[in-house]
């Protein structure tokens, strides 16, 4: 079965196929805004898209997929951060780009084939805006900004099914933002010295110096690197409106053709029922979790435990379950050696992934297969291919032991010695001390393990 994926525009499952005669599948995934660390909610989206990228490679061939993921390194949020920190934009965006790359590598996400930055594509954005102005889809406002004229694109709202009345298409002349209609959106924002510091570029013909609006960035980078029509465009569900709706309007009016054949939106990671977000402050970064003693590979596994098109509640318990599932996979793989057995784990895993990227079903199929087989019955090469599809690197470091503070290790050792000597009163008192310090000691007959307490 080919890869079937839900298309948010047509609201149905559709097979993925490259439309261009060269057979190269063109895939654009909206990337991070690099003004702060990406949290593991953001990484849910990037890990899900990484599985998609891997599936596309397995289906069409590694050299028949072009995956582009941008870096938003200029927009309201990045500029706001330069004002807050009083540091140059490039310094801030470089810092968070480097951190993003390090986290992606730790999570075993394949690098996209191209990773354009919005500031590296200003000329291309200006060109698109000029075409839109020439065609009558955009206009210069009194302050020198440029707006997209929403009424000029009758197809607007097809992706989000936003009702006309919600769009409030009115003919209000010049509101506070100098727009003709409140629903028009900015393609180019005129320079405001008090807000923008030294961030500005020469504008489109007839407009003021300033900077691009966020939406035009993706339209221009996608056009420059993948052409006018792409096979798949994806992002988190919050990007569906207005970001992707606006991208469609700009690209289709400028290029005169379909922008994307398929739209995919994955759902959010929640914390106690609300979306994990930087603005709410209710987030974990990968570093937070590594500091608590979890391995990045377990974070990847846990992010794939829920169906990507359903919201997923984040819990530290899932990380513990992921850690032990990975340990089982490692042991099983080691026992398999280079077995040429007949059990094909890949077939069952990939069948679930081809069915709308059903990652929990894929993990279920994986464990059903290994629970019912001896390692020597399983085909090692196909098992490794299943690990590639899911992006599990079984050679990656396990939960780092060094994260346990030396004082805790010492307390635990003393307690273990007391217990061995049958001095249970001391052992119990020391356990209480460990608990108060946030650590659980899990005893087996011959050994013990230290785990941080659940806090989420
Ligand atoms: P940003 O860096 O805010 O531009 O977001 C980068 C990506 O993360 C986008 O595709 C967002 O849709 C996605 N995203 C933001 N918050 C979450 C969340 N809580 N869970 C999953 N994805 C998210
Ligand atoms: Zn985008």
Short mmCIF file of N, CA and C in Angstrom, two decimals, residues 183-284:
data_model
loop_
_atom_site.label_atom_id
_atom_site.label_comp_id
_atom_site.label_asym_id
_atom_site.label_seq_id
_atom_site.Cartn_x
_atom_site.Cartn_y
_atom_site.Cartn_z
N UNK A 183 -9.29 42.46 7.34
CA UNK A 183 -8.80 41.09 7.17
C UNK A 183 -7.58 40.99 6.25
N UNK A 184 -7.19 42.09 5.61
CA UNK A 184 -5.97 42.04 4.79
C UNK A 184 -4.77 41.78 5.71
N UNK A 185 -3.78 41.08 5.18
CA UNK A 185 -2.62 40.78 6.04
C UNK A 185 -1.34 41.34 5.42
N UNK A 186 -0.36 41.56 6.28
CA UNK A 186 0.88 42.23 5.86
C UNK A 186 1.81 41.31 5.08
N UNK A 187 2.29 41.82 3.96
CA UNK A 187 3.34 41.13 3.20
C UNK A 187 4.68 41.77 3.54
N UNK A 188 4.63 43.07 3.78
CA UNK A 188 5.85 43.83 4.07
C UNK A 188 5.50 44.85 5.15
N UNK A 189 6.34 44.94 6.17
CA UNK A 189 6.04 45.86 7.28
C UNK A 189 7.04 47.01 7.26
N UNK A 190 6.51 48.22 7.13
CA UNK A 190 7.39 49.40 7.08
C UNK A 190 8.19 49.51 8.37
N UNK A 191 9.40 49.98 8.23
CA UNK A 191 10.32 50.11 9.36
C UNK A 191 9.77 51.04 10.44
N UNK A 192 9.84 50.55 11.70
CA UNK A 192 9.47 51.40 12.85
C UNK A 192 10.67 51.44 13.79
N UNK A 193 11.39 52.55 13.81
CA UNK A 193 12.66 52.59 14.56
C UNK A 193 12.51 52.17 16.02
N UNK A 194 11.40 52.55 16.65
CA UNK A 194 11.28 52.24 18.08
C UNK A 194 11.06 50.75 18.34
N UNK A 195 10.55 50.01 17.33
CA UNK A 195 10.32 48.57 17.51
C UNK A 195 11.37 47.70 16.85
N UNK A 196 11.90 48.17 15.71
CA UNK A 196 12.72 47.29 14.87
C UNK A 196 14.22 47.44 15.05
N UNK A 197 14.67 48.43 15.83
CA UNK A 197 16.11 48.62 16.01
C UNK A 197 16.79 48.81 14.67
N UNK A 198 17.80 47.96 14.39
CA UNK A 198 18.50 48.14 13.10
C UNK A 198 18.07 47.08 12.07
N UNK A 199 16.92 46.44 12.32
CA UNK A 199 16.48 45.38 11.39
C UNK A 199 15.64 45.98 10.27
N UNK A 200 16.24 46.13 9.10
CA UNK A 200 15.48 46.61 7.93
C UNK A 200 16.22 46.33 6.63
N UNK A 201 15.44 46.21 5.57
CA UNK A 201 15.96 46.00 4.22
C UNK A 201 15.20 46.93 3.27
N UNK A 202 15.82 47.23 2.10
CA UNK A 202 15.07 48.03 1.12
C UNK A 202 13.80 47.27 0.73
N UNK A 203 12.69 48.00 0.58
CA UNK A 203 11.40 47.35 0.35
C UNK A 203 11.10 47.09 -1.11
N UNK A 204 9.94 46.49 -1.38
CA UNK A 204 9.48 46.31 -2.76
C UNK A 204 9.32 47.68 -3.43
N UNK A 205 9.33 47.70 -4.77
CA UNK A 205 9.20 48.96 -5.50
C UNK A 205 8.00 49.76 -4.98
N UNK A 206 8.25 51.01 -4.62
CA UNK A 206 7.15 51.87 -4.18
C UNK A 206 6.84 51.78 -2.70
N UNK A 207 7.42 50.79 -2.00
CA UNK A 207 7.14 50.66 -0.56
C UNK A 207 8.33 51.18 0.24
N UNK A 208 8.14 51.29 1.56
CA UNK A 208 9.23 51.78 2.43
C UNK A 208 10.21 50.65 2.73
N UNK A 209 11.35 51.04 3.29
CA UNK A 209 12.27 50.05 3.83
C UNK A 209 11.55 49.37 5.00
N UNK A 210 11.94 48.16 5.31
CA UNK A 210 11.27 47.44 6.40
C UNK A 210 11.66 45.99 6.41
N UNK A 211 10.69 45.14 6.67
CA UNK A 211 10.98 43.70 6.76
C UNK A 211 9.75 42.91 6.31
N UNK A 212 9.99 41.65 5.92
CA UNK A 212 8.86 40.86 5.41
C UNK A 212 7.88 40.48 6.51
N UNK A 213 6.64 40.21 6.12
CA UNK A 213 5.68 39.59 7.03
C UNK A 213 6.06 38.11 7.13
N UNK A 214 5.61 37.44 8.16
CA UNK A 214 6.02 36.05 8.39
C UNK A 214 5.55 35.12 7.26
N UNK A 215 4.30 35.30 6.79
CA UNK A 215 3.74 34.33 5.84
C UNK A 215 4.48 34.27 4.51
N UNK A 216 4.91 35.44 4.02
CA UNK A 216 5.56 35.48 2.70
C UNK A 216 6.91 34.74 2.73
N UNK A 217 7.49 34.63 3.92
CA UNK A 217 8.79 33.96 4.03
C UNK A 217 8.69 32.54 3.48
N UNK A 218 7.69 31.78 3.96
CA UNK A 218 7.59 30.38 3.54
C UNK A 218 7.20 30.27 2.07
N UNK A 219 6.32 31.17 1.60
CA UNK A 219 5.95 31.13 0.18
C UNK A 219 7.18 31.32 -0.70
N UNK A 220 8.05 32.26 -0.33
CA UNK A 220 9.21 32.57 -1.17
C UNK A 220 10.29 31.48 -1.07
N UNK A 221 10.51 30.96 0.12
CA UNK A 221 11.55 29.92 0.26
C UNK A 221 11.12 28.64 -0.43
N UNK A 222 9.83 28.32 -0.31
CA UNK A 222 9.32 27.12 -0.95
C UNK A 222 9.43 27.24 -2.48
N UNK A 223 9.03 28.39 -3.01
CA UNK A 223 9.10 28.62 -4.47
C UNK A 223 10.55 28.55 -4.95
N UNK A 224 11.47 29.18 -4.19
CA UNK A 224 12.87 29.23 -4.63
C UNK A 224 13.50 27.85 -4.64
N UNK A 225 13.17 27.02 -3.66
CA UNK A 225 13.89 25.75 -3.53
C UNK A 225 13.14 24.55 -4.10
N UNK A 226 11.81 24.65 -4.20
CA UNK A 226 11.04 23.48 -4.65
C UNK A 226 10.19 23.76 -5.88
N UNK A 227 10.07 25.02 -6.26
CA UNK A 227 9.26 25.36 -7.43
C UNK A 227 7.87 25.82 -7.04
N UNK A 228 7.06 26.13 -8.06
CA UNK A 228 5.74 26.73 -7.82
C UNK A 228 4.76 25.77 -7.16
N UNK A 229 4.88 24.48 -7.48
CA UNK A 229 3.94 23.49 -6.94
C UNK A 229 4.71 22.42 -6.19
N UNK A 230 4.29 22.20 -4.94
CA UNK A 230 4.98 21.17 -4.16
C UNK A 230 4.02 20.01 -3.88
N UNK A 231 4.60 18.88 -3.46
CA UNK A 231 3.78 17.69 -3.25
C UNK A 231 3.17 17.65 -1.86
N UNK A 232 3.89 18.18 -0.88
CA UNK A 232 3.40 18.11 0.50
C UNK A 232 3.90 19.31 1.30
N UNK A 233 2.98 19.92 2.03
CA UNK A 233 3.35 21.03 2.93
C UNK A 233 2.82 20.67 4.31
N UNK A 234 3.65 20.83 5.33
CA UNK A 234 3.21 20.40 6.66
C UNK A 234 3.61 21.38 7.75
N UNK A 235 3.02 21.17 8.92
CA UNK A 235 3.33 21.97 10.10
C UNK A 235 2.39 21.58 11.23
N UNK A 236 2.58 22.19 12.36
CA UNK A 236 1.68 21.95 13.49
C UNK A 236 0.32 22.56 13.20
N UNK A 237 -0.69 22.07 13.91
CA UNK A 237 -2.08 22.43 13.63
C UNK A 237 -2.33 23.94 13.81
N UNK A 238 -1.56 24.59 14.66
CA UNK A 238 -1.75 26.04 14.86
C UNK A 238 -1.36 26.85 13.63
N UNK A 239 -0.63 26.24 12.71
CA UNK A 239 -0.19 26.98 11.52
C UNK A 239 -1.24 26.96 10.40
N UNK A 240 -2.25 26.10 10.57
CA UNK A 240 -3.26 25.96 9.50
C UNK A 240 -3.90 27.32 9.17
N UNK A 241 -4.29 28.03 10.21
CA UNK A 241 -4.83 29.38 10.03
C UNK A 241 -4.16 30.32 11.01
N UNK A 242 -3.70 31.52 10.60
CA UNK A 242 -3.77 32.00 9.23
C UNK A 242 -2.56 31.66 8.36
N UNK A 243 -1.47 31.12 8.98
CA UNK A 243 -0.21 31.02 8.23
C UNK A 243 -0.36 30.29 6.90
N UNK A 244 -0.89 29.06 6.94
CA UNK A 244 -0.94 28.30 5.69
C UNK A 244 -2.01 28.83 4.73
N UNK A 245 -3.10 29.31 5.29
CA UNK A 245 -4.14 29.91 4.44
C UNK A 245 -3.53 31.10 3.68
N UNK A 246 -2.74 31.89 4.36
CA UNK A 246 -2.12 33.06 3.72
C UNK A 246 -1.05 32.64 2.72
N UNK A 247 -0.32 31.58 3.04
CA UNK A 247 0.69 31.09 2.09
C UNK A 247 0.02 30.70 0.77
N UNK A 248 -1.13 30.01 0.88
CA UNK A 248 -1.84 29.57 -0.34
C UNK A 248 -2.23 30.81 -1.15
N UNK A 249 -2.80 31.81 -0.48
CA UNK A 249 -3.27 33.00 -1.19
C UNK A 249 -2.10 33.69 -1.92
N UNK A 250 -1.00 33.90 -1.21
CA UNK A 250 0.15 34.60 -1.82
C UNK A 250 0.73 33.81 -2.98
N UNK A 251 0.98 32.51 -2.73
CA UNK A 251 1.66 31.69 -3.73
C UNK A 251 0.78 31.49 -4.96
N UNK A 252 -0.50 31.21 -4.75
CA UNK A 252 -1.35 30.91 -5.91
C UNK A 252 -1.59 32.18 -6.73
N UNK A 253 -1.74 33.33 -6.08
CA UNK A 253 -1.93 34.57 -6.84
C UNK A 253 -0.65 34.94 -7.58
N UNK A 254 0.49 34.73 -6.95
CA UNK A 254 1.76 35.10 -7.59
C UNK A 254 2.09 34.13 -8.72
N UNK A 255 1.98 32.82 -8.45
CA UNK A 255 2.45 31.82 -9.42
C UNK A 255 1.38 31.39 -10.41
N UNK A 256 0.13 31.65 -10.11
CA UNK A 256 -0.95 31.29 -11.02
C UNK A 256 -1.18 29.79 -11.12
N UNK A 257 -0.79 29.05 -10.08
CA UNK A 257 -1.00 27.60 -10.13
C UNK A 257 -1.17 27.06 -8.71
N UNK A 258 -1.57 25.79 -8.60
CA UNK A 258 -1.75 25.15 -7.28
C UNK A 258 -0.44 25.21 -6.49
N UNK A 259 -0.55 25.57 -5.22
CA UNK A 259 0.66 25.69 -4.38
C UNK A 259 1.11 24.32 -3.87
N UNK A 260 0.20 23.60 -3.21
CA UNK A 260 0.59 22.30 -2.63
C UNK A 260 -0.51 21.28 -2.90
N UNK A 261 -0.10 20.07 -3.27
CA UNK A 261 -1.09 19.01 -3.55
C UNK A 261 -1.64 18.39 -2.27
N UNK A 262 -0.89 18.54 -1.18
CA UNK A 262 -1.28 17.84 0.04
C UNK A 262 -0.87 18.69 1.25
N UNK A 263 -1.78 18.81 2.21
CA UNK A 263 -1.49 19.56 3.44
C UNK A 263 -1.61 18.64 4.64
N UNK A 264 -0.57 18.62 5.47
CA UNK A 264 -0.60 17.74 6.64
C UNK A 264 -0.35 18.55 7.91
N UNK A 265 -1.24 18.39 8.89
CA UNK A 265 -1.08 19.09 10.17
C UNK A 265 -1.12 18.11 11.33
N UNK A 266 -0.06 18.15 12.13
CA UNK A 266 -0.05 17.26 13.29
C UNK A 266 -0.53 18.05 14.51
N UNK A 267 -1.06 17.31 15.46
CA UNK A 267 -1.68 17.92 16.64
C UNK A 267 -0.65 18.27 17.71
N UNK A 268 -1.11 18.98 18.69
CA UNK A 268 -0.21 19.51 19.71
C UNK A 268 0.08 18.55 20.85
N UNK A 269 1.19 18.82 21.49
CA UNK A 269 1.53 18.18 22.75
C UNK A 269 0.96 19.06 23.86
N UNK A 270 0.28 18.42 24.81
CA UNK A 270 -0.35 19.18 25.89
C UNK A 270 0.35 18.93 27.23
N UNK A 271 0.17 19.88 28.11
CA UNK A 271 0.60 19.69 29.50
C UNK A 271 -0.65 19.94 30.34
N UNK A 272 -1.05 18.94 31.10
CA UNK A 272 -2.26 19.05 31.91
C UNK A 272 -3.42 19.68 31.13
N UNK A 273 -3.63 19.20 29.93
CA UNK A 273 -4.80 19.61 29.16
C UNK A 273 -4.65 20.91 28.36
N UNK A 274 -3.54 21.63 28.52
CA UNK A 274 -3.36 22.83 27.67
C UNK A 274 -2.11 22.69 26.81
N UNK A 275 -2.17 23.34 25.66
CA UNK A 275 -1.05 23.27 24.72
C UNK A 275 0.25 23.72 25.37
N UNK A 276 1.30 22.92 25.14
CA UNK A 276 2.63 23.34 25.62
C UNK A 276 3.07 24.51 24.76
N UNK A 277 3.40 25.63 25.37
CA UNK A 277 3.83 26.76 24.55
C UNK A 277 4.79 27.66 25.31
N UNK A 278 5.61 28.35 24.50
CA UNK A 278 6.60 29.24 25.10
C UNK A 278 5.90 30.37 25.84
N UNK A 279 4.81 30.89 25.24
CA UNK A 279 4.17 32.04 25.87
C UNK A 279 3.49 31.66 27.19
N UNK A 280 3.00 30.40 27.29
CA UNK A 280 2.37 29.99 28.56
C UNK A 280 3.41 29.60 29.61
N UNK A 281 4.62 29.32 29.14
CA UNK A 281 5.69 28.96 30.09
C UNK A 281 5.55 27.55 30.65
N UNK A 282 4.62 26.74 30.11
CA UNK A 282 4.37 25.40 30.65
C UNK A 282 5.11 24.34 29.85
N UNK A 283 6.37 24.60 29.57
CA UNK A 283 7.04 23.67 28.65
C UNK A 283 8.29 23.03 29.23
N UNK A 284 8.67 21.91 28.62
CA UNK A 284 9.95 21.26 28.87
C UNK A 284 10.78 21.38 27.61
#
